[in-house]
Each structure stands twice: as C-alpha cells, then as structure tokens.
Coordinates of C-alpha atoms and ligand atoms in Angstrom, one line a residue:
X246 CA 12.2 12.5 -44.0
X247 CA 14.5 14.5 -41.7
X248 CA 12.3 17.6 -41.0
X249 CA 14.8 20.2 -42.5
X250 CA 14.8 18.7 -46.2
X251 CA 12.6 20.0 -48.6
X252 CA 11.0 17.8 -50.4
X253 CA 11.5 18.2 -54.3
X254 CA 10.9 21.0 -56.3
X255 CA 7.0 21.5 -57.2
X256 CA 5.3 23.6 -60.1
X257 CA 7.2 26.4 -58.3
X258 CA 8.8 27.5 -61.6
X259 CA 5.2 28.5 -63.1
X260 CA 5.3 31.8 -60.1
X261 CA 6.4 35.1 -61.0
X262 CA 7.4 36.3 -57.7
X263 CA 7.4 39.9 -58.9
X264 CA 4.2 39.8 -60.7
X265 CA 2.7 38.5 -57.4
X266 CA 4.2 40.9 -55.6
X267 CA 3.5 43.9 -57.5
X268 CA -0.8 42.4 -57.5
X269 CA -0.3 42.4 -53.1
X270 CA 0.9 46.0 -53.4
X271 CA -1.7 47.1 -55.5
X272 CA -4.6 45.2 -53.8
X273 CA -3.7 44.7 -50.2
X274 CA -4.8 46.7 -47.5
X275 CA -2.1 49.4 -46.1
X276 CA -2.0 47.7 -42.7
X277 CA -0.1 45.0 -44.2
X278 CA 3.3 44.4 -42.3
X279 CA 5.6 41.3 -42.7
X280 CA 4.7 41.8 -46.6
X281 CA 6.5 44.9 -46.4
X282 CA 9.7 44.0 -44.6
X283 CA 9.8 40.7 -46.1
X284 CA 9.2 40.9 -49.7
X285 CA 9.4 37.2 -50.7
X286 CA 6.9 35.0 -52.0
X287 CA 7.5 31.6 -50.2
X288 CA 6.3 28.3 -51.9
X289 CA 7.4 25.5 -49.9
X290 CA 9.0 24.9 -46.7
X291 CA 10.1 22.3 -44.3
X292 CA 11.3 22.9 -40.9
X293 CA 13.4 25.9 -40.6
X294 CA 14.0 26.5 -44.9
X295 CA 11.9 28.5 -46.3
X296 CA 12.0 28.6 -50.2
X297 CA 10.8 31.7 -52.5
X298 CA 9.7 31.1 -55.8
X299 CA 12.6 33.0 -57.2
X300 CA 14.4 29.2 -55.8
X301 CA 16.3 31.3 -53.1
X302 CA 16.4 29.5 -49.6
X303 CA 16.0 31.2 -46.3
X304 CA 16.6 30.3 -42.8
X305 CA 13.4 31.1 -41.1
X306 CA 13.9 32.7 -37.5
X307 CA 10.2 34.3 -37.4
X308 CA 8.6 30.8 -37.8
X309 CA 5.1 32.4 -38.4
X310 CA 6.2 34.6 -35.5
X311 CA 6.9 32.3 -33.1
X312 CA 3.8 29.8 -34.1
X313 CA 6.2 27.6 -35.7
X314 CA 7.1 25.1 -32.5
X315 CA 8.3 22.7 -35.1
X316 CA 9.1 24.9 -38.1
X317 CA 7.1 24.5 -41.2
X318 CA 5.5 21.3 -42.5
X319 CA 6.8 18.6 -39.7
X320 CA 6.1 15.5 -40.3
X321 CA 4.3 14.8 -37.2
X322 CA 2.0 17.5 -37.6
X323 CA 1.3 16.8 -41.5
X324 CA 0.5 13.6 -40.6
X325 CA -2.0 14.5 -38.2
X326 CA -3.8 16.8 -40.4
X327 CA -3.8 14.2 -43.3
X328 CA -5.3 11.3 -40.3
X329 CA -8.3 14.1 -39.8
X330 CA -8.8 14.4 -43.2
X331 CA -9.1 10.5 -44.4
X332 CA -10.9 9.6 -41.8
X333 CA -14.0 11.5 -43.0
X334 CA -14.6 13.4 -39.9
X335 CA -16.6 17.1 -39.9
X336 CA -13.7 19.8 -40.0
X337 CA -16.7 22.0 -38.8
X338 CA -18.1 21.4 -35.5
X339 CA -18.4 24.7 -34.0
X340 CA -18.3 24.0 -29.9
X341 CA -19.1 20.9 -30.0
X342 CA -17.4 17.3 -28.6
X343 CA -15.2 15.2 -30.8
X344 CA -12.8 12.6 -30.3
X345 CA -10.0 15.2 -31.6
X346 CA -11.3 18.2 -29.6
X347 CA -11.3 15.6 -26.6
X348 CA -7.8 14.3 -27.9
X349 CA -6.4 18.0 -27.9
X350 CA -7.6 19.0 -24.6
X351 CA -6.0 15.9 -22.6
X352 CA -2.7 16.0 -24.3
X353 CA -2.5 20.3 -23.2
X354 CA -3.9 19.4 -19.3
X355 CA -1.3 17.2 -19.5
X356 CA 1.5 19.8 -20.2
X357 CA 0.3 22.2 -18.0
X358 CA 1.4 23.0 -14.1
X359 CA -0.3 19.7 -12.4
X360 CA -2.0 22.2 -9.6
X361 CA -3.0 24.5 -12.1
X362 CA -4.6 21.6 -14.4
X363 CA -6.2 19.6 -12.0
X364 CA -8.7 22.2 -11.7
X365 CA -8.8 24.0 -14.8
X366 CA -11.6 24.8 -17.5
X367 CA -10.9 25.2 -21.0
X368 CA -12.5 27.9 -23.0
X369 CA -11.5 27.7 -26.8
X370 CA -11.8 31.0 -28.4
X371 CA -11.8 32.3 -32.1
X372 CA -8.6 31.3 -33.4
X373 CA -6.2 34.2 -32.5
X374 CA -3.7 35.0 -29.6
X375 CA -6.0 38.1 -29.5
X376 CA -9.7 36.6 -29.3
X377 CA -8.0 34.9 -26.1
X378 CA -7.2 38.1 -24.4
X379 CA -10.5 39.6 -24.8
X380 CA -11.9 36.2 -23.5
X381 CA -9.6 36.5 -20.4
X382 CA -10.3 39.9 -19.6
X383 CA -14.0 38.9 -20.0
X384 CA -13.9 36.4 -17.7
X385 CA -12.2 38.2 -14.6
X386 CA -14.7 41.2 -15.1
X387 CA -17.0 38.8 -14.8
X388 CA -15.8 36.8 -12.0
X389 CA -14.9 40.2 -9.8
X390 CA -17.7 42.4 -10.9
X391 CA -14.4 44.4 -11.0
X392 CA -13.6 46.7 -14.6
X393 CA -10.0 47.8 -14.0
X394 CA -6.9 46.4 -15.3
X395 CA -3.4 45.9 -14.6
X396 CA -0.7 46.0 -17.2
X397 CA 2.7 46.5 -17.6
X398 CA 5.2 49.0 -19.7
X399 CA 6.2 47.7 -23.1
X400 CA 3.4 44.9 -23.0
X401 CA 1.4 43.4 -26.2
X402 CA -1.8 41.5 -26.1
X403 CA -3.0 42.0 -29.9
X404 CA -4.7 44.1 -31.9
X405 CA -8.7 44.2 -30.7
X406 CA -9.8 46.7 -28.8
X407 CA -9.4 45.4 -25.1
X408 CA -6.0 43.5 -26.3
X409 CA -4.9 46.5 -27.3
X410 CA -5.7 48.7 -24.5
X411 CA -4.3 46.2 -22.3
X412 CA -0.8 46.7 -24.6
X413 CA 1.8 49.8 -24.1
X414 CA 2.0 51.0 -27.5
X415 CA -0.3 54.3 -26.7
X416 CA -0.6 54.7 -30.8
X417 CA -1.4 51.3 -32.0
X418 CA -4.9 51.4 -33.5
X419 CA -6.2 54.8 -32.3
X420 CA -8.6 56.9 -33.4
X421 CA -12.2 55.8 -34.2
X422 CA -12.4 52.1 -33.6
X423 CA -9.5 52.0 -31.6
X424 CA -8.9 51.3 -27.8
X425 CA -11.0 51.4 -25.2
X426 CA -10.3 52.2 -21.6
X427 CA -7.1 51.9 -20.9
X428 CA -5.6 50.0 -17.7
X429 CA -3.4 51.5 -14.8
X430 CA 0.3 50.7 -16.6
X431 CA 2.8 49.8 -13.9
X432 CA 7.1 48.9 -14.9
X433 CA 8.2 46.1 -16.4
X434 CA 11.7 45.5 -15.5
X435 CA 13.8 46.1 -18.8
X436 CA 17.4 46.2 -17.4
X437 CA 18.7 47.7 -20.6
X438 CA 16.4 50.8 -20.4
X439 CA 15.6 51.0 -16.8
X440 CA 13.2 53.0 -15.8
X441 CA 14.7 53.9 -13.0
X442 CA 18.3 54.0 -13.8
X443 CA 19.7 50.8 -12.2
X444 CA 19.0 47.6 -13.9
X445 CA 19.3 44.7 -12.2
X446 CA 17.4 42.7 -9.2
X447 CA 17.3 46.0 -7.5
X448 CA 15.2 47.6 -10.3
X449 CA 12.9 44.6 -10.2
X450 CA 12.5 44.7 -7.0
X451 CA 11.5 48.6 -6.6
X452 CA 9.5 47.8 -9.7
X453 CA 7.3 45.4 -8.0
X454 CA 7.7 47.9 -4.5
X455 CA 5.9 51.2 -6.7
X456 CA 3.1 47.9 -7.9
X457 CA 2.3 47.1 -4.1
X458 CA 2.2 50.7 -2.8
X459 CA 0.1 51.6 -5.5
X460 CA -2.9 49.4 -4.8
X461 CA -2.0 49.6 -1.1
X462 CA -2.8 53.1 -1.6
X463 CA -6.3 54.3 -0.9
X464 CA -5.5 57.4 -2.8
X465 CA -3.5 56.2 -5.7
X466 CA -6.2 56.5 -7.9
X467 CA -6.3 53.0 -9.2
X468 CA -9.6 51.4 -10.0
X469 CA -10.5 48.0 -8.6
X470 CA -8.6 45.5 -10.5
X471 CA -10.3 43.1 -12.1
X472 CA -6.8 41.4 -13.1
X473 CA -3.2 42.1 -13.8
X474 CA -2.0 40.6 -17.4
X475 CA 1.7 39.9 -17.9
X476 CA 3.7 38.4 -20.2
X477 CA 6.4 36.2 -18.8
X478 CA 8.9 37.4 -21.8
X479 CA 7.8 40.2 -23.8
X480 CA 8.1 39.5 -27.2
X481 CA 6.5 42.4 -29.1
X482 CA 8.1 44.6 -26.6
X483 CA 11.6 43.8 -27.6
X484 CA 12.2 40.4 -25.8
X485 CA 12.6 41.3 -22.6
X486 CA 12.5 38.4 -19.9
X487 CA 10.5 39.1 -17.0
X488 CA 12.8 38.0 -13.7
X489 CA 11.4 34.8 -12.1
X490 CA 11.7 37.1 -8.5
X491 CA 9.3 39.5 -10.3
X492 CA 7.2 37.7 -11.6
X493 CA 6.7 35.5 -8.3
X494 CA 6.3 39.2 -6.5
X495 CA 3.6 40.0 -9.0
X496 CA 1.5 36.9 -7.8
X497 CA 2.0 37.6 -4.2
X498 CA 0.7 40.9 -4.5
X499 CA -2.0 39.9 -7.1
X500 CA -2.8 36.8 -4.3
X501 CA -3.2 39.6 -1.4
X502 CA -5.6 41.8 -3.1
X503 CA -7.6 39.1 -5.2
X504 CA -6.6 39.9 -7.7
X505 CA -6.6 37.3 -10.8
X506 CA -3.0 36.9 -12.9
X507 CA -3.7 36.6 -16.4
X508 CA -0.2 34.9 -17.8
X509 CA -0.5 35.6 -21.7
X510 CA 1.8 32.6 -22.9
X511 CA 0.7 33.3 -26.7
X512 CA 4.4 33.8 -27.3
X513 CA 6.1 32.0 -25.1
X514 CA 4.6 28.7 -24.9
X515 CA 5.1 25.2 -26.1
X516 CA 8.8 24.8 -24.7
X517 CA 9.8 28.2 -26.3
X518 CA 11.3 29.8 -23.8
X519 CA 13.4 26.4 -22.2
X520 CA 10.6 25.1 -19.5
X521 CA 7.2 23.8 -21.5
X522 CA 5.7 27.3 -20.5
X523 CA 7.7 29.9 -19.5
X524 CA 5.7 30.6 -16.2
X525 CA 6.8 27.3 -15.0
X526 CA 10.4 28.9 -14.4
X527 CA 9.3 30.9 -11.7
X528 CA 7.2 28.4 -10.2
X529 CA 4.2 30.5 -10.2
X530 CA 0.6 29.6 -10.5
X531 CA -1.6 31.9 -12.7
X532 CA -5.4 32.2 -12.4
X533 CA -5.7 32.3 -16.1
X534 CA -3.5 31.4 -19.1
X535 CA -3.5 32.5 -22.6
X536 CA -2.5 30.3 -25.6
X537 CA -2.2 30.7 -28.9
X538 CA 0.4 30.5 -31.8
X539 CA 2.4 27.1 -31.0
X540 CA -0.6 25.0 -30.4
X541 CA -2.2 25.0 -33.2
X542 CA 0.7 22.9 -34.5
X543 CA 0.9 25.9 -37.3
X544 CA -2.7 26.1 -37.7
X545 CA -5.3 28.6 -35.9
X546 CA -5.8 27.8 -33.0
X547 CA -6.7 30.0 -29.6
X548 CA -7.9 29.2 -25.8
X549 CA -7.9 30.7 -22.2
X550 CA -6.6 27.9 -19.1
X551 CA -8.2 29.1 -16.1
X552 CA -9.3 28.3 -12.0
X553 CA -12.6 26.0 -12.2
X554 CA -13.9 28.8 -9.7
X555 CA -13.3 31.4 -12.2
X556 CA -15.8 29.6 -14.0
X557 CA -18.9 31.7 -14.0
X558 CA -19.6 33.5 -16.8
X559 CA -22.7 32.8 -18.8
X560 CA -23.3 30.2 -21.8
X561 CA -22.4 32.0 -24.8
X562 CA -20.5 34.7 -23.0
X563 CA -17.5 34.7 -25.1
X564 CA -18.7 32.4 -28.1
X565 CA -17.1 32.6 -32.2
X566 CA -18.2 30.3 -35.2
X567 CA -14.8 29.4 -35.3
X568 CA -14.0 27.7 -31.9
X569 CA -13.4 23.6 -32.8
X570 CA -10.6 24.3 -35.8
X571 CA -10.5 20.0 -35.8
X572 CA -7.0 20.3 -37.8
X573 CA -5.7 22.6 -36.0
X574 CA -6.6 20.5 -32.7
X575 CA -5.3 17.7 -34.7
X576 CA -1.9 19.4 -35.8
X577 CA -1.7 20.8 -32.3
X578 CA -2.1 17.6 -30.3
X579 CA 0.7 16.0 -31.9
X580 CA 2.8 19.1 -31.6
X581 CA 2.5 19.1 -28.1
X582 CA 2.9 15.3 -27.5
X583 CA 6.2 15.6 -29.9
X584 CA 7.6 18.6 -27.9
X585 CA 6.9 16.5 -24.7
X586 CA 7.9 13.5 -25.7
X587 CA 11.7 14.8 -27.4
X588 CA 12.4 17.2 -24.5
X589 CA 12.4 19.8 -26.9
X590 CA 12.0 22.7 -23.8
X591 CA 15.4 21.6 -22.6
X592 CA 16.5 21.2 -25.8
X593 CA 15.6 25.3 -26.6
X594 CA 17.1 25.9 -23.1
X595 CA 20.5 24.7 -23.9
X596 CA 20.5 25.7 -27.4
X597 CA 19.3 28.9 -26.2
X598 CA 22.3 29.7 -23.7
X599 CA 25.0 28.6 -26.3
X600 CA 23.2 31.2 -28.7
X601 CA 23.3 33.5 -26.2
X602 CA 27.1 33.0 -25.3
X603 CA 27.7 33.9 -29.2
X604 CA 25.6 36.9 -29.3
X605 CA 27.5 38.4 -26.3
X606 CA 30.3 37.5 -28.3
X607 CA 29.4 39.2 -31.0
X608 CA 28.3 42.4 -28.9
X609 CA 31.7 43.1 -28.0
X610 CA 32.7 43.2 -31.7
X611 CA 29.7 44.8 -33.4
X612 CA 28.9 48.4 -31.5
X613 CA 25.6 48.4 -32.9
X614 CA 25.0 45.3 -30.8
X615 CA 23.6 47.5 -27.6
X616 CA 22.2 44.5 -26.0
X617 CA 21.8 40.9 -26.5
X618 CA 19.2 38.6 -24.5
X619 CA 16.4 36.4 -24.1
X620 CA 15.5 32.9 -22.5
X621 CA 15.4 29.8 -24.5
X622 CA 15.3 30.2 -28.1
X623 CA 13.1 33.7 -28.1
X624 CA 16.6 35.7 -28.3
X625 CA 16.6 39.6 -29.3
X626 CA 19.5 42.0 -30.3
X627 CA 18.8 45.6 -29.2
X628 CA 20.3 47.7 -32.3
X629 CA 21.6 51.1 -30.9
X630 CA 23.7 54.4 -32.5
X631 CA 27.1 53.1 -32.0
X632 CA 28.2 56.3 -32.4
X633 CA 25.9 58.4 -30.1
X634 CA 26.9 59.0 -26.5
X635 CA 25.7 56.0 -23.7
X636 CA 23.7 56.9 -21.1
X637 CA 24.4 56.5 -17.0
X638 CA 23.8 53.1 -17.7
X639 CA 25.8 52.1 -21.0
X640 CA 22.7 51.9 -23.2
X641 CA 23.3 54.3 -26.8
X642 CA 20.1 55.3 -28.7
X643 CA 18.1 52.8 -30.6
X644 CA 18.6 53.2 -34.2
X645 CA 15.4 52.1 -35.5
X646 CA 17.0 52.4 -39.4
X647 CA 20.1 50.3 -38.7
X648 CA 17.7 47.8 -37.3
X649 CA 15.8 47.8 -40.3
X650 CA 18.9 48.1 -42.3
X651 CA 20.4 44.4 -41.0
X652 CA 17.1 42.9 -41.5
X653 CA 17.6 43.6 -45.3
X654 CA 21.2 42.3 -45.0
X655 CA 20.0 39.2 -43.2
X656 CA 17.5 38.4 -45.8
X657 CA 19.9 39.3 -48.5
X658 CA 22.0 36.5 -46.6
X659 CA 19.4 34.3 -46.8
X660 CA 18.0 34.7 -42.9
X661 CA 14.6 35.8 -42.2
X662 CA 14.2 37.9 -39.0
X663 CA 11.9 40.2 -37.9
X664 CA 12.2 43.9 -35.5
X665 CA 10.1 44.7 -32.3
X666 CA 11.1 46.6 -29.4
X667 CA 9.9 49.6 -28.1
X668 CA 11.9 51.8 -30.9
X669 CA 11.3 48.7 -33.6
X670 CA 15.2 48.5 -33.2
X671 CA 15.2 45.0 -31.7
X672 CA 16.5 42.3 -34.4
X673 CA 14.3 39.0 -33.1
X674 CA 14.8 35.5 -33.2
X675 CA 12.1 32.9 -32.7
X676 CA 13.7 29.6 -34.7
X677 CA 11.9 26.1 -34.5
X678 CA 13.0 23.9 -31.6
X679 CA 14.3 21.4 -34.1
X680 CA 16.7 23.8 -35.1
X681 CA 20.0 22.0 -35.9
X682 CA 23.3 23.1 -34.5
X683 CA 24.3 23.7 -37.9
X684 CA 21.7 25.6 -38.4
X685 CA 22.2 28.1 -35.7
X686 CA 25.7 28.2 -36.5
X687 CA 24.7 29.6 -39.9
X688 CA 21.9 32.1 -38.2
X689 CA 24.6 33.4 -35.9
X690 CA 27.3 33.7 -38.8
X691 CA 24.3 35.4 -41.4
X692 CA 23.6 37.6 -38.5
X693 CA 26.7 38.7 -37.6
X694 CA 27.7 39.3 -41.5
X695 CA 24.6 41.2 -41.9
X696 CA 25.2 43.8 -38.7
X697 CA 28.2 44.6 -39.9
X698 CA 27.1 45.5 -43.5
X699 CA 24.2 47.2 -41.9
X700 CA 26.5 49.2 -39.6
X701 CA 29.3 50.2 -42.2
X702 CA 27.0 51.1 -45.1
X703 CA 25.8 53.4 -42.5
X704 CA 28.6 55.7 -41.1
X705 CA 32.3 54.9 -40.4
X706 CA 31.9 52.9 -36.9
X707 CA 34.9 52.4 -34.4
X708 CA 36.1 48.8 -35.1
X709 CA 35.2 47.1 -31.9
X710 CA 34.1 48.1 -28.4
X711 CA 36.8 50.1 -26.9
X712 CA 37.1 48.7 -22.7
X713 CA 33.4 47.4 -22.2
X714 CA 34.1 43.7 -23.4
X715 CA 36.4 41.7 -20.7
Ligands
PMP199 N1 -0.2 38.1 -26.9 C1 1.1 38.0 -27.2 C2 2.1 37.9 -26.1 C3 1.5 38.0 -28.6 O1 2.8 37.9 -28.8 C4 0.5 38.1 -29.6 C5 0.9 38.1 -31.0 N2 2.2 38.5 -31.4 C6 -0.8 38.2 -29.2 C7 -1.2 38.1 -27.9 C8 -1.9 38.3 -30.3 O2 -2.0 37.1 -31.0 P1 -2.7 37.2 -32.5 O3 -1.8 38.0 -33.4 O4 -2.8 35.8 -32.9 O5 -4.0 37.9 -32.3

C-alpha cells in the first residue's frame, strides 16, 4: 500500500471528538501545548494524512514534530514492529544485548560520518531528545573535570533542567524546579534579526570573531568550558540554519581550546535537513552527537554518539529503566536503512529548494511573509506586522497573533503546522520525506490561502510588497 493511503475507515465513528476533547481540558495538566493549538482528535493516519474522528483529513507538516522521518504508519516501520512482536522476543531488556539492539546500532554507525563512527561509543539514554542532552553534558563534565558551558542565542535542548539551561529561552521552566546554572550564551547567526545589524557571512563571521576573543580572553569571565552545544539548524528557535562557515569556525575554535562540540541533531537528523545529518554539510566532525525524534522510526527512542576517548564516565553514570525500547530499535532500524537505501536526504534537499523557491514567491505577495528559509524540508515562515515600520535591515515586528492566526486558517484548510521562533511568530514546516509533489503543492497552496485570511481578517494590508520583490 502506497504509504499516503489510509487504509479503510475503522470504529472511528463510535468517537465523540468533542466529548473527548472537553474530558483533556478538564483533566490535563496546564502545561499541555499542541492540544491547545491543535484541537483535533486524530484516529488514524498514514504517511502525511492525518484523519480526526470528526472524518476531516489533514496534511500533517509537524510529523510528531519532526519525529515523523517517514510520516505516520509506513509500511516499513509497521512491519518491523509487527517482526518484534511475533517473534516472541522480551520488549523489556533494560541495557542489555539483543539481536535488535545489536541490529539498530550497526545500521546508525553505518549512517554516520565514517571518521566519526569508526571510533564512536553509543550510550542509549531514556527515550527523549532531552535525557540525551543531560547525558551529553554529563559526559564532557566528566571527561574535562570542566563545569562550564557553551551555548548559543535562540538555542533549545528540551525541557530538564540542564537541557534547559543549555536553551535561550531565559523563562522556560523557571522558578523552583527550574534551571540550573546557566552557560556563557554566545550569537547565533540569524540574518533576519542580526544581532549586529548586518546579516550575512559578515555577521557570521564577527559572530564566531566575539566566540574566539571571548575564551582567548583571560579576563572575559568565562568559566572553563566543558563543551559548546549547537544545533546545526535551530528548530525551536525559529528555523534558523546555522552557516556551514560557522559552524566549521565553531569547531576550530572548540578544537584549539579542547573544547568538546556537542552537535544536538535531535531535529535535524535522519536526512531531514538534505545530507543524512545536517552536520555532514559543513563537513565538520563533532565530539558528541545527540539523537532523538527520527530514529525511533516514530517510537521513543534517545542516544548520545560520541569520541571512544570520551569514554570515561563510570558504569551507571547516566543509566534509565527505559534504555533498550526493542520496537523502537526495531522501527528505527528499518527507518534508517529505508532513508538510506531511497536517497530520501537528497530527495528532502531538492524538494526542499523547490519549496523554498515558492515561499520566496509567496513573500513578495503576502507582506506578512517577513522571511522565508530553512535547509531541506525543515522550512519556516517568519510572520511579521506588515504594516509596522522595517528596521535598518528590512525585518517588520513579529506578530506573534497573526502567526497564530494562519495556523487556525491552515488547519481550517486542512494543514497542520505548528509556531516557534523567538516571538512564537515562525509558521514551521517539518513534512515526511515521502512527501509527494502533490502533496507539497497542496501545503504551499493551504499555506498561502491561510496567510492571507490570517492577514486580512486582521487589518487592511497593502496588496503586495511595494519595490522589495525583483
Ligand atoms: N534538542 C532539540 C534540537 C529539539 O528540537 C528537541 C525537541 N524539540 C529536544 C532537544 C528535546 O527533545 P524531547 O522533546 O524529546 O525531549
């Protein structure tokens, strides 16, 4: 079955989606977040359609926020699941060896830079992107005896306390129980915002200049480092690709202080971003990598990648009942053989640039477009005032309520996005790389439709961009 049909109609009409929906509100905790944006109640899906029990269909372009390699249900990873299953084997096996677990971990060396795998150790962690940070930041404490960190502007790790101290939202979970030391913060170049008013290789490149002086500098009050952490394209943060000449800058530095370079590929992984992992476009080698979301083939599933010298922490340093998730190894192991094995990286790159093109099409019709970008098929759309003044460097005010506005429209149009961004104005797209070209026709056409409801139930906005289009 082609991986975008949905197989035929279960005991679906039995749901009352509002009656469910009303129980969530009333029993579910107040931290609850897609719920609230998104208030459908899904019941079966394949590939990149995601049906609500009221029988209305939705293009899905959150895909479990970014997990979703495949989109939901492919065939290759249900199959996988279903193998594990009949053939009897524990699905509980804490740390321990099995043939899947041993399966899992050969098909990922094998995806990985062949340098950086030829010496790597594998750590599997409990089974979120954030468990993995907290392992990774363990580890180089560890391994330097050093407690400082490195981070960047407008970075996200997750949502435990070191993950979250290593992030740049200075809000997320404060208070009692919230984040613990936090790490030197240093620019992440963001050419629509620029920090410092220039966009562009230039701003990179004094970006990564202020990084070396500060930990050339004796005085600049920066504690040892026991590593930097960087995402290669922030997602949280707004999707906002981090230049390959950056990034490279960031390991030369890193490399000339000893510094360890923690690459958090939670995101960005598994062919996402149009090379297998999106470090690989830069060519640089990390000490550490975190994974999570994609390769898990949809299920849990969470590990740190690191240097075999690295390797020095103590048994049971960073242990978690939940470490050997057999179907998710299982699901996740064919996921990464398929993605391999279809070219589906180079498939996202192409598709990725043609999606691209459009947006920027769009832009210079839809005001509240500020910005379009991405790599591969993580793609964001920075919403903006269309009618407030632009700065020195054409970027309006984010408009954090239009943003949320188009979401509405696109779901009312039958497209699932979510927002991130610094302001929570950035509309974000992370389809499955089997999306079909007809299917990101119809994401680009629901998008569009739904910006320009968004933006003229809002105010009266000039028709198109007056001179900054070509
Ligand atoms: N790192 C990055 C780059 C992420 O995008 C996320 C999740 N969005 C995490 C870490 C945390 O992963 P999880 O939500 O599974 O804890």
């Amino acid at each position: 079955m082609p991986p975008t049909v949905l197989p035929p109609a279960a005991a679906a009409s039995a749901v009352d989606p509002e009656a469910i929906l009303g129980r969530q509100a009333a029993r579910e905790s107040a931290a609850r977040t897609y719920a609230r944006s998104l208030p459908i109640v899904p019941v079966r899906a394949r590939g990149m359609t995601v049906e609500g029990a009221d029988g209305r269909r939705y293009l899905d372009c959150l895909s479990g926020a970014g997990s979703l390699a495949l989109g939901h249900n492919h065939p290759v990873a249900l199959q996988a699941i279903r193998e594990v299953l009949d053939s009897g084997a524990p699905l509980h096996v804490l740390d321990l060896a099995t043939p899947v677990k041993d399966e899992f971990t050969t098909e990922l060396f094998a995806s990985l830079p062949e340098e950086f795998a030829r010496d790597a150790r594998i750590q599997f962690c409990g089974p979120a992107g954030t468990d993995a940070v907290e392992a990774a930041l363990k580890l180089v404490r560890t391994a330097t005896g050093r407690s400082g960190l490195l981070a960047f502007t407008g970075a996200y790790h997750g949502m435990t306390a070191g993950a979250l101290a290593a992030g740049g939202d200075s809000t997320a979970g404060t208070g009692p129980g919230g984040s613990v030391g936090r790490p030197v913060r240093l620019p992440f170049p963001y050419d629509y915002r620029c920090p410092f008013g220039l966009g562009g290789p230039e701003a990179a490149r004094i970006a990564a200049c202020w990084t070396e002086s500060l930990l050339a500098d004796p005085k600049g009050g920066v504690e040892p480092a026991a590593g930097m952490i960087v995402e290669p394209v922030q997602g949280e943060g707004g999707v906002v690709p981090a230049p390959d000449a950056w990034l490279r800058e960031m390991r030369r530095i890193t490399a000339a202080h000893g510094i360890p370079l923690i690459v958090d590929e939670v995101q960005t992984g598994v062919g996402r971003t149009g090379a297998f992992w999106a470090v690989q476009h830069s060519g640089v080698l990390p000490d550490v990598m975190v994974l999570s979301k994609a390769i898990g083939g949809s299920l849990p599933l969470a590990a740190i990648v690191y240097r075999g010298e690295l390797d020095v922490w103590a048994p049971g340093a960073h242990a978690g009942t939940f470490r050997g998730n057999q179907l998710a190894m299982a699901a996740g192991a064919a996921t990464l053989r398929f993605v391999r094995a279809e070219r589906l990286a180079e498939r996202a790159a192409a598709l990725g640039e043609r999606m691209l093109a459009r947006l920027r099409a769009l832009h210079c019709l839809l005001p509240a477009m500020g910005d379009v970008r991405g790599r591969g098929l993580m793609l964001g759309v920075e919403i903006v005032d269309p009618q407030a003044d632009a700065d020195a460097l054409g970027a309006r005010p984010a408009a954090p309520e239009l943003a949320a506005a188009v979401r509405q429209e696109a779901l009312q149009r039958g497209l699932i996005v979510e927002l991130g961004g610094r302001h929570h104005s950035v509309v974000r797209l992370l389809p499955p790389l089997t999306m079909t070209d007809e299917q990101s026709e119809a994401v680009l056409e629901r998008l569009g439709e739904a910006v320009h409801a968004a933006s003229a139930a809002h105010r009266t906005v000039p028709a198109a961009r007056a001179g900054e289009c070509g």
